[in-house]
């Protein structure tokens, strides 16, 4: 099965420290012997920003045909210990979960439409709440994984044809429960618009 991605920038940005900083010598004292000059301070060591390891697709679940609303697949047998990356293809309405590059879960999703679309981009998981209730809509959002400060998240939903979200990514409740268990704060969620990337392809989620 080919997976959908929106290819972002893939060049890691490196931030260098200021190597031109120099210590200032004190001025000579008038009518007195000059003291020994103060040694110049050593330049601050260059600092390098952390670079995200490119996400490489190593294997995908064997799924015949499109995933229907309410349907999901979960198989951790090929999953190796390693970082979890979640991809969301809004065009195909599919979310996939990868652990160390191996797909361990896939499901059909609900997404936002109209004036509340689901945003594209790369988002870290910033909050987990298994029993979250939306303070905007007074609606349950079980197994919530927060992606943005304005409330966009992945959470359990009634994933059926004809339903939509207010910008969130809705997944079946049982799938949400399994995803909640394997996901950690800081894990990357890549939301794309349908550009495809096959097994062996890579993308830098920090780009």
JSON list of C-alpha atoms in Angstrom, two decimals:
[
{"chain": "A", "resi": 1, "resn": "UNK", "atom": "CA", "xyz": [0.00, 0.00, 0.00]},
{"chain": "A", "resi": 2, "resn": "UNK", "atom": "CA", "xyz": [1.38, 3.41, -0.89]},
{"chain": "A", "resi": 3, "resn": "UNK", "atom": "CA", "xyz": [1.28, 6.02, 1.83]},
{"chain": "A", "resi": 4, "resn": "UNK", "atom": "CA", "xyz": [0.41, 9.66, 1.34]},
{"chain": "A", "resi": 5, "resn": "UNK", "atom": "CA", "xyz": [2.62, 12.49, 2.46]},
{"chain": "A", "resi": 6, "resn": "UNK", "atom": "CA", "xyz": [3.05, 16.19, 1.75]},
{"chain": "A", "resi": 7, "resn": "UNK", "atom": "CA", "xyz": [6.80, 16.56, 1.26]},
{"chain": "A", "resi": 8, "resn": "UNK", "atom": "CA", "xyz": [8.08, 19.35, 3.45]},
{"chain": "A", "resi": 9, "resn": "UNK", "atom": "CA", "xyz": [11.51, 20.90, 3.61]},
{"chain": "A", "resi": 10, "resn": "UNK", "atom": "CA", "xyz": [14.11, 18.21, 4.14]},
{"chain": "A", "resi": 11, "resn": "UNK", "atom": "CA", "xyz": [17.17, 20.29, 4.93]},
{"chain": "A", "resi": 12, "resn": "UNK", "atom": "CA", "xyz": [18.13, 20.28, 8.63]},
{"chain": "A", "resi": 13, "resn": "UNK", "atom": "CA", "xyz": [18.81, 23.80, 9.87]},
{"chain": "A", "resi": 14, "resn": "UNK", "atom": "CA", "xyz": [21.97, 24.26, 11.96]},
{"chain": "A", "resi": 15, "resn": "UNK", "atom": "CA", "xyz": [22.27, 27.25, 14.23]},
{"chain": "A", "resi": 16, "resn": "UNK", "atom": "CA", "xyz": [25.82, 28.45, 14.93]},
{"chain": "A", "resi": 17, "resn": "UNK", "atom": "CA", "xyz": [26.81, 30.37, 18.06]},
{"chain": "A", "resi": 18, "resn": "UNK", "atom": "CA", "xyz": [28.52, 33.79, 17.86]},
{"chain": "A", "resi": 19, "resn": "UNK", "atom": "CA", "xyz": [32.26, 33.08, 17.50]},
{"chain": "A", "resi": 20, "resn": "UNK", "atom": "CA", "xyz": [33.20, 36.76, 17.13]},
{"chain": "A", "resi": 21, "resn": "UNK", "atom": "CA", "xyz": [32.53, 37.72, 20.74]},
{"chain": "A", "resi": 22, "resn": "UNK", "atom": "CA", "xyz": [35.69, 39.09, 22.39]},
{"chain": "A", "resi": 23, "resn": "UNK", "atom": "CA", "xyz": [36.39, 40.20, 25.97]},
{"chain": "A", "resi": 24, "resn": "UNK", "atom": "CA", "xyz": [37.12, 43.90, 26.42]},
{"chain": "A", "resi": 25, "resn": "UNK", "atom": "CA", "xyz": [40.47, 44.96, 28.01]},
{"chain": "A", "resi": 26, "resn": "UNK", "atom": "CA", "xyz": [40.08, 47.40, 30.94]},
{"chain": "A", "resi": 27, "resn": "UNK", "atom": "CA", "xyz": [41.29, 50.97, 30.25]},
{"chain": "A", "resi": 28, "resn": "UNK", "atom": "CA", "xyz": [44.70, 52.02, 31.68]},
{"chain": "A", "resi": 29, "resn": "UNK", "atom": "CA", "xyz": [44.52, 53.92, 34.94]},
{"chain": "A", "resi": 30, "resn": "UNK", "atom": "CA", "xyz": [45.83, 57.55, 34.66]},
{"chain": "A", "resi": 31, "resn": "UNK", "atom": "CA", "xyz": [49.00, 58.47, 36.63]},
{"chain": "A", "resi": 32, "resn": "UNK", "atom": "CA", "xyz": [49.36, 54.88, 37.84]},
{"chain": "A", "resi": 33, "resn": "UNK", "atom": "CA", "xyz": [51.12, 51.82, 36.62]},
{"chain": "A", "resi": 34, "resn": "UNK", "atom": "CA", "xyz": [48.94, 49.83, 34.32]},
{"chain": "A", "resi": 35, "resn": "UNK", "atom": "CA", "xyz": [47.73, 46.54, 35.77]},
{"chain": "A", "resi": 36, "resn": "UNK", "atom": "CA", "xyz": [48.35, 43.34, 33.91]},
{"chain": "A", "resi": 37, "resn": "UNK", "atom": "CA", "xyz": [45.80, 42.99, 31.08]},
{"chain": "A", "resi": 38, "resn": "UNK", "atom": "CA", "xyz": [42.82, 40.77, 31.74]},
{"chain": "A", "resi": 39, "resn": "UNK", "atom": "CA", "xyz": [43.01, 37.61, 29.59]},
{"chain": "A", "resi": 40, "resn": "UNK", "atom": "CA", "xyz": [40.49, 37.56, 26.78]},
{"chain": "A", "resi": 41, "resn": "UNK", "atom": "CA", "xyz": [37.56, 35.25, 27.46]},
{"chain": "A", "resi": 42, "resn": "UNK", "atom": "CA", "xyz": [37.42, 32.17, 25.31]},
{"chain": "A", "resi": 43, "resn": "UNK", "atom": "CA", "xyz": [34.74, 32.32, 22.60]},
{"chain": "A", "resi": 44, "resn": "UNK", "atom": "CA", "xyz": [31.51, 30.56, 23.49]},
{"chain": "A", "resi": 45, "resn": "UNK", "atom": "CA", "xyz": [31.38, 27.12, 21.90]},
{"chain": "A", "resi": 46, "resn": "UNK", "atom": "CA", "xyz": [29.23, 26.85, 18.80]},
{"chain": "A", "resi": 47, "resn": "UNK", "atom": "CA", "xyz": [25.78, 25.45, 19.51]},
{"chain": "A", "resi": 48, "resn": "UNK", "atom": "CA", "xyz": [24.08, 23.13, 17.06]},
{"chain": "A", "resi": 49, "resn": "UNK", "atom": "CA", "xyz": [20.32, 22.70, 17.01]},
{"chain": "A", "resi": 50, "resn": "UNK", "atom": "CA", "xyz": [18.99, 19.20, 17.42]},
{"chain": "A", "resi": 51, "resn": "UNK", "atom": "CA", "xyz": [18.38, 17.61, 14.04]},
{"chain": "A", "resi": 52, "resn": "UNK", "atom": "CA", "xyz": [15.40, 15.32, 13.53]},
{"chain": "A", "resi": 53, "resn": "UNK", "atom": "CA", "xyz": [16.18, 11.94, 12.08]},
{"chain": "A", "resi": 54, "resn": "UNK", "atom": "CA", "xyz": [14.45, 11.58, 8.69]},
{"chain": "A", "resi": 55, "resn": "UNK", "atom": "CA", "xyz": [11.38, 9.36, 8.85]},
{"chain": "A", "resi": 56, "resn": "UNK", "atom": "CA", "xyz": [11.86, 6.39, 6.53]},
{"chain": "A", "resi": 57, "resn": "UNK", "atom": "CA", "xyz": [9.05, 3.97, 5.63]},
{"chain": "A", "resi": 58, "resn": "UNK", "atom": "CA", "xyz": [10.37, 0.44, 6.21]},
{"chain": "A", "resi": 59, "resn": "UNK", "atom": "CA", "xyz": [7.19, -1.62, 5.93]},
{"chain": "A", "resi": 60, "resn": "UNK", "atom": "CA", "xyz": [3.42, -1.17, 5.64]},
{"chain": "A", "resi": 61, "resn": "UNK", "atom": "CA", "xyz": [0.45, -3.25, 6.69]},
{"chain": "A", "resi": 62, "resn": "UNK", "atom": "CA", "xyz": [-1.05, -5.55, 4.10]},
{"chain": "A", "resi": 63, "resn": "UNK", "atom": "CA", "xyz": [-4.40, -3.95, 3.40]},
{"chain": "A", "resi": 64, "resn": "UNK", "atom": "CA", "xyz": [-6.46, -4.90, 0.38]},
{"chain": "A", "resi": 65, "resn": "UNK", "atom": "CA", "xyz": [-8.49, -2.02, -0.94]},
{"chain": "A", "resi": 66, "resn": "UNK", "atom": "CA", "xyz": [-9.50, 1.28, 0.67]},
{"chain": "A", "resi": 67, "resn": "UNK", "atom": "CA", "xyz": [-10.26, 1.49, 4.38]},
{"chain": "A", "resi": 68, "resn": "UNK", "atom": "CA", "xyz": [-13.95, 2.07, 4.95]},
{"chain": "A", "resi": 69, "resn": "UNK", "atom": "CA", "xyz": [-15.44, 4.45, 7.51]},
{"chain": "A", "resi": 70, "resn": "UNK", "atom": "CA", "xyz": [-15.31, 2.91, 10.97]},
{"chain": "A", "resi": 71, "resn": "UNK", "atom": "CA", "xyz": [-12.75, 0.31, 9.87]},
{"chain": "A", "resi": 72, "resn": "UNK", "atom": "CA", "xyz": [-9.18, 0.06, 11.13]},
{"chain": "A", "resi": 73, "resn": "UNK", "atom": "CA", "xyz": [-6.17, -2.27, 11.14]},
{"chain": "A", "resi": 74, "resn": "UNK", "atom": "CA", "xyz": [-3.70, -2.82, 13.97]},
{"chain": "A", "resi": 75, "resn": "UNK", "atom": "CA", "xyz": [-0.73, -5.21, 13.97]},
{"chain": "A", "resi": 76, "resn": "UNK", "atom": "CA", "xyz": [2.36, -4.57, 16.10]},
{"chain": "A", "resi": 77, "resn": "UNK", "atom": "CA", "xyz": [4.13, -7.78, 15.08]},
{"chain": "A", "resi": 78, "resn": "UNK", "atom": "CA", "xyz": [6.44, -5.93, 12.66]},
{"chain": "A", "resi": 79, "resn": "UNK", "atom": "CA", "xyz": [6.93, -2.93, 14.90]},
{"chain": "A", "resi": 80, "resn": "UNK", "atom": "CA", "xyz": [10.41, -2.50, 16.35]},
{"chain": "A", "resi": 81, "resn": "UNK", "atom": "CA", "xyz": [11.31, -0.35, 19.35]},
{"chain": "A", "resi": 82, "resn": "UNK", "atom": "CA", "xyz": [11.84, 3.19, 18.17]},
{"chain": "A", "resi": 83, "resn": "UNK", "atom": "CA", "xyz": [10.18, 6.56, 17.59]},
{"chain": "A", "resi": 84, "resn": "UNK", "atom": "CA", "xyz": [6.49, 6.77, 16.77]},
{"chain": "A", "resi": 85, "resn": "UNK", "atom": "CA", "xyz": [5.45, 8.89, 13.78]},
{"chain": "A", "resi": 86, "resn": "UNK", "atom": "CA", "xyz": [1.79, 9.42, 12.85]},
{"chain": "A", "resi": 87, "resn": "UNK", "atom": "CA", "xyz": [0.81, 10.38, 9.31]},
{"chain": "A", "resi": 88, "resn": "UNK", "atom": "CA", "xyz": [-2.57, 11.74, 8.25]},
{"chain": "A", "resi": 89, "resn": "UNK", "atom": "CA", "xyz": [-3.61, 11.93, 4.58]},
{"chain": "A", "resi": 90, "resn": "UNK", "atom": "CA", "xyz": [-6.61, 14.24, 4.32]},
{"chain": "A", "resi": 91, "resn": "UNK", "atom": "CA", "xyz": [-7.18, 13.37, 0.67]},
{"chain": "A", "resi": 92, "resn": "UNK", "atom": "CA", "xyz": [-7.46, 9.63, 1.32]},
{"chain": "A", "resi": 93, "resn": "UNK", "atom": "CA", "xyz": [-8.94, 10.22, 4.81]},
{"chain": "A", "resi": 94, "resn": "UNK", "atom": "CA", "xyz": [-6.45, 7.77, 6.33]},
{"chain": "A", "resi": 95, "resn": "UNK", "atom": "CA", "xyz": [-4.27, 7.92, 9.44]},
{"chain": "A", "resi": 96, "resn": "UNK", "atom": "CA", "xyz": [-1.26, 5.61, 9.77]},
{"chain": "A", "resi": 97, "resn": "UNK", "atom": "CA", "xyz": [0.90, 4.88, 12.83]},
{"chain": "A", "resi": 98, "resn": "UNK", "atom": "CA", "xyz": [4.56, 3.95, 12.37]},
{"chain": "A", "resi": 99, "resn": "UNK", "atom": "CA", "xyz": [7.00, 2.71, 14.99]},
{"chain": "A", "resi": 100, "resn": "UNK", "atom": "CA", "xyz": [10.63, 2.84, 13.89]},
{"chain": "A", "resi": 101, "resn": "UNK", "atom": "CA", "xyz": [9.39, 3.11, 10.30]},
{"chain": "A", "resi": 102, "resn": "UNK", "atom": "CA", "xyz": [7.08, 0.09, 10.41]},
{"chain": "A", "resi": 103, "resn": "UNK", "atom": "CA", "xyz": [3.34, 0.68, 10.03]},
{"chain": "A", "resi": 104, "resn": "UNK", "atom": "CA", "xyz": [1.51, -0.82, 13.00]},
{"chain": "A", "resi": 105, "resn": "UNK", "atom": "CA", "xyz": [-1.92, 0.80, 12.59]},
{"chain": "A", "resi": 106, "resn": "UNK", "atom": "CA", "xyz": [-4.13, 2.40, 9.96]},
{"chain": "A", "resi": 107, "resn": "UNK", "atom": "CA", "xyz": [-7.66, 3.73, 10.02]},
{"chain": "A", "resi": 108, "resn": "UNK", "atom": "CA", "xyz": [-10.22, 5.82, 8.18]},
{"chain": "A", "resi": 109, "resn": "UNK", "atom": "CA", "xyz": [-10.69, 9.26, 9.73]},
{"chain": "A", "resi": 110, "resn": "UNK", "atom": "CA", "xyz": [-13.05, 12.18, 10.04]},
{"chain": "A", "resi": 111, "resn": "UNK", "atom": "CA", "xyz": [-11.64, 15.62, 9.20]},
{"chain": "A", "resi": 112, "resn": "UNK", "atom": "CA", "xyz": [-12.69, 19.25, 9.29]},
{"chain": "A", "resi": 113, "resn": "UNK", "atom": "CA", "xyz": [-14.35, 21.09, 6.41]},
{"chain": "A", "resi": 114, "resn": "UNK", "atom": "CA", "xyz": [-15.37, 24.61, 5.41]},
{"chain": "A", "resi": 115, "resn": "UNK", "atom": "CA", "xyz": [-14.32, 27.31, 7.85]},
{"chain": "A", "resi": 116, "resn": "UNK", "atom": "CA", "xyz": [-12.85, 24.70, 10.24]},
{"chain": "A", "resi": 117, "resn": "UNK", "atom": "CA", "xyz": [-10.47, 22.64, 8.09]},
{"chain": "A", "resi": 118, "resn": "UNK", "atom": "CA", "xyz": [-7.88, 20.29, 9.52]},
{"chain": "A", "resi": 119, "resn": "UNK", "atom": "CA", "xyz": [-4.53, 22.10, 9.18]},
{"chain": "A", "resi": 120, "resn": "UNK", "atom": "CA", "xyz": [-1.59, 20.79, 7.16]},
{"chain": "A", "resi": 121, "resn": "UNK", "atom": "CA", "xyz": [1.88, 20.58, 8.64]},
{"chain": "A", "resi": 122, "resn": "UNK", "atom": "CA", "xyz": [4.02, 18.79, 11.20]},
{"chain": "A", "resi": 123, "resn": "UNK", "atom": "CA", "xyz": [2.82, 18.92, 14.80]},
{"chain": "A", "resi": 124, "resn": "UNK", "atom": "CA", "xyz": [4.24, 17.46, 18.01]},
{"chain": "A", "resi": 125, "resn": "UNK", "atom": "CA", "xyz": [1.85, 15.87, 20.50]},
{"chain": "A", "resi": 126, "resn": "UNK", "atom": "CA", "xyz": [1.70, 18.38, 23.36]},
{"chain": "A", "resi": 127, "resn": "UNK", "atom": "CA", "xyz": [-0.94, 16.85, 25.63]},
{"chain": "A", "resi": 128, "resn": "UNK", "atom": "CA", "xyz": [-2.59, 13.48, 26.31]},
{"chain": "A", "resi": 129, "resn": "UNK", "atom": "CA", "xyz": [-5.95, 13.14, 28.06]},
{"chain": "A", "resi": 130, "resn": "UNK", "atom": "CA", "xyz": [-7.87, 9.86, 27.99]},
{"chain": "A", "resi": 131, "resn": "UNK", "atom": "CA", "xyz": [-11.11, 11.41, 29.30]},
{"chain": "A", "resi": 132, "resn": "UNK", "atom": "CA", "xyz": [-10.97, 14.87, 27.71]},
{"chain": "A", "resi": 133, "resn": "UNK", "atom": "CA", "xyz": [-14.15, 16.92, 27.20]},
{"chain": "A", "resi": 134, "resn": "UNK", "atom": "CA", "xyz": [-14.06, 19.90, 24.84]},
{"chain": "A", "resi": 135, "resn": "UNK", "atom": "CA", "xyz": [-14.58, 23.19, 26.67]},
{"chain": "A", "resi": 136, "resn": "UNK", "atom": "CA", "xyz": [-15.68, 24.80, 23.39]},
{"chain": "A", "resi": 137, "resn": "UNK", "atom": "CA", "xyz": [-18.28, 22.27, 22.32]},
{"chain": "A", "resi": 138, "resn": "UNK", "atom": "CA", "xyz": [-18.95, 20.43, 25.61]},
{"chain": "A", "resi": 139, "resn": "UNK", "atom": "CA", "xyz": [-18.35, 17.18, 23.75]},
{"chain": "A", "resi": 140, "resn": "UNK", "atom": "CA", "xyz": [-16.34, 14.13, 24.79]},
{"chain": "A", "resi": 141, "resn": "UNK", "atom": "CA", "xyz": [-12.99, 13.68, 23.00]},
{"chain": "A", "resi": 142, "resn": "UNK", "atom": "CA", "xyz": [-11.76, 10.33, 24.36]},
{"chain": "A", "resi": 143, "resn": "UNK", "atom": "CA", "xyz": [-8.05, 9.47, 24.15]},
{"chain": "A", "resi": 144, "resn": "UNK", "atom": "CA", "xyz": [-7.22, 13.00, 23.04]},
{"chain": "A", "resi": 145, "resn": "UNK", "atom": "CA", "xyz": [-3.77, 13.79, 21.62]},
{"chain": "A", "resi": 146, "resn": "UNK", "atom": "CA", "xyz": [-3.44, 17.59, 21.34]},
{"chain": "A", "resi": 147, "resn": "UNK", "atom": "CA", "xyz": [-1.62, 19.02, 18.30]},
{"chain": "A", "resi": 148, "resn": "UNK", "atom": "CA", "xyz": [-2.25, 22.80, 18.43]},
{"chain": "A", "resi": 149, "resn": "UNK", "atom": "CA", "xyz": [-2.91, 25.45, 21.05]},
{"chain": "A", "resi": 150, "resn": "UNK", "atom": "CA", "xyz": [-6.31, 26.24, 19.55]},
{"chain": "A", "resi": 151, "resn": "UNK", "atom": "CA", "xyz": [-7.62, 22.73, 20.14]},
{"chain": "A", "resi": 152, "resn": "UNK", "atom": "CA", "xyz": [-6.85, 20.65, 17.04]},
{"chain": "A", "resi": 153, "resn": "UNK", "atom": "CA", "xyz": [-6.25, 17.09, 18.17]},
{"chain": "A", "resi": 154, "resn": "UNK", "atom": "CA", "xyz": [-6.58, 13.40, 17.33]},
{"chain": "A", "resi": 155, "resn": "UNK", "atom": "CA", "xyz": [-9.34, 11.77, 19.35]},
{"chain": "A", "resi": 156, "resn": "UNK", "atom": "CA", "xyz": [-11.93, 9.03, 19.40]},
{"chain": "A", "resi": 157, "resn": "UNK", "atom": "CA", "xyz": [-15.03, 9.72, 17.30]},
{"chain": "A", "resi": 158, "resn": "UNK", "atom": "CA", "xyz": [-18.02, 8.13, 15.64]},
{"chain": "A", "resi": 159, "resn": "UNK", "atom": "CA", "xyz": [-16.35, 7.63, 12.27]},
{"chain": "A", "resi": 160, "resn": "UNK", "atom": "CA", "xyz": [-19.21, 7.26, 9.83]},
{"chain": "A", "resi": 161, "resn": "UNK", "atom": "CA", "xyz": [-20.04, 8.66, 6.41]},
{"chain": "A", "resi": 162, "resn": "UNK", "atom": "CA", "xyz": [-21.66, 12.06, 6.62]},
{"chain": "A", "resi": 163, "resn": "UNK", "atom": "CA", "xyz": [-19.88, 13.11, 9.82]},
{"chain": "A", "resi": 164, "resn": "UNK", "atom": "CA", "xyz": [-17.11, 15.72, 10.15]},
{"chain": "A", "resi": 165, "resn": "UNK", "atom": "CA", "xyz": [-15.09, 17.44, 12.86]},
{"chain": "A", "resi": 166, "resn": "UNK", "atom": "CA", "xyz": [-14.33, 21.04, 13.78]},
{"chain": "A", "resi": 167, "resn": "UNK", "atom": "CA", "xyz": [-10.77, 20.72, 12.49]},
{"chain": "A", "resi": 168, "resn": "UNK", "atom": "CA", "xyz": [-9.71, 17.69, 14.53]},
{"chain": "A", "resi": 169, "resn": "UNK", "atom": "CA", "xyz": [-8.78, 14.23, 13.27]},
{"chain": "A", "resi": 170, "resn": "UNK", "atom": "CA", "xyz": [-11.43, 11.77, 14.41]},
{"chain": "A", "resi": 171, "resn": "UNK", "atom": "CA", "xyz": [-10.61, 8.05, 14.62]},
{"chain": "A", "resi": 172, "resn": "UNK", "atom": "CA", "xyz": [-12.64, 5.06, 15.88]},
{"chain": "A", "resi": 173, "resn": "UNK", "atom": "CA", "xyz": [-12.67, 4.85, 19.68]},
{"chain": "A", "resi": 174, "resn": "UNK", "atom": "CA", "xyz": [-10.94, 1.46, 19.88]},
{"chain": "A", "resi": 175, "resn": "UNK", "atom": "CA", "xyz": [-8.21, 2.65, 17.51]},
{"chain": "A", "resi": 176, "resn": "UNK", "atom": "CA", "xyz": [-7.85, 5.86, 19.54]},
{"chain": "A", "resi": 177, "resn": "UNK", "atom": "CA", "xyz": [-7.35, 3.78, 22.68]},
{"chain": "A", "resi": 178, "resn": "UNK", "atom": "CA", "xyz": [-4.54, 1.77, 21.07]},
{"chain": "A", "resi": 179, "resn": "UNK", "atom": "CA", "xyz": [-2.92, 4.87, 19.59]},
{"chain": "A", "resi": 180, "resn": "UNK", "atom": "CA", "xyz": [-3.08, 6.63, 22.97]},
{"chain": "A", "resi": 181, "resn": "UNK", "atom": "CA", "xyz": [-1.16, 3.73, 24.52]},
{"chain": "A", "resi": 182, "resn": "UNK", "atom": "CA", "xyz": [1.78, 3.82, 22.07]},
{"chain": "A", "resi": 183, "resn": "UNK", "atom": "CA", "xyz": [2.01, 7.60, 21.49]},
{"chain": "A", "resi": 184, "resn": "UNK", "atom": "CA", "xyz": [4.13, 9.86, 23.67]},
{"chain": "A", "resi": 185, "resn": "UNK", "atom": "CA", "xyz": [4.42, 13.59, 24.18]},
{"chain": "A", "resi": 186, "resn": "UNK", "atom": "CA", "xyz": [6.63, 15.05, 21.47]},
{"chain": "A", "resi": 187, "resn": "UNK", "atom": "CA", "xyz": [5.86, 12.38, 18.88]},
{"chain": "A", "resi": 188, "resn": "UNK", "atom": "CA", "xyz": [5.44, 13.90, 15.42]},
{"chain": "A", "resi": 189, "resn": "UNK", "atom": "CA", "xyz": [2.15, 13.99, 13.51]},
{"chain": "A", "resi": 190, "resn": "UNK", "atom": "CA", "xyz": [2.55, 14.75, 9.79]},
{"chain": "A", "resi": 191, "resn": "UNK", "atom": "CA", "xyz": [-0.71, 15.98, 8.20]},
{"chain": "A", "resi": 192, "resn": "UNK", "atom": "CA", "xyz": [-0.57, 16.05, 4.40]},
{"chain": "A", "resi": 193, "resn": "UNK", "atom": "CA", "xyz": [-2.75, 16.59, 1.36]},
{"chain": "A", "resi": 194, "resn": "UNK", "atom": "CA", "xyz": [-2.14, 13.41, -0.60]},
{"chain": "A", "resi": 195, "resn": "UNK", "atom": "CA", "xyz": [1.32, 13.39, -2.18]},
{"chain": "A", "resi": 196, "resn": "UNK", "atom": "CA", "xyz": [2.46, 9.78, -2.14]},
{"chain": "A", "resi": 197, "resn": "UNK", "atom": "CA", "xyz": [5.64, 8.24, -0.76]},
{"chain": "A", "resi": 198, "resn": "UNK", "atom": "CA", "xyz": [6.40, 4.53, -1.10]},
{"chain": "A", "resi": 199, "resn": "UNK", "atom": "CA", "xyz": [8.33, 2.07, 1.03]},
{"chain": "A", "resi": 200, "resn": "UNK", "atom": "CA", "xyz": [11.93, 3.22, 1.28]},
{"chain": "A", "resi": 201, "resn": "UNK", "atom": "CA", "xyz": [11.06, 6.86, 0.82]},
{"chain": "A", "resi": 202, "resn": "UNK", "atom": "CA", "xyz": [11.89, 9.38, 3.51]},
{"chain": "A", "resi": 203, "resn": "UNK", "atom": "CA", "xyz": [10.85, 12.76, 4.82]},
{"chain": "A", "resi": 204, "resn": "UNK", "atom": "CA", "xyz": [12.39, 14.96, 7.50]},
{"chain": "A", "resi": 205, "resn": "UNK", "atom": "CA", "xyz": [9.56, 15.73, 9.95]},
{"chain": "A", "resi": 206, "resn": "UNK", "atom": "CA", "xyz": [11.57, 18.58, 11.44]},
{"chain": "A", "resi": 207, "resn": "UNK", "atom": "CA", "xyz": [12.04, 20.32, 8.09]}
]
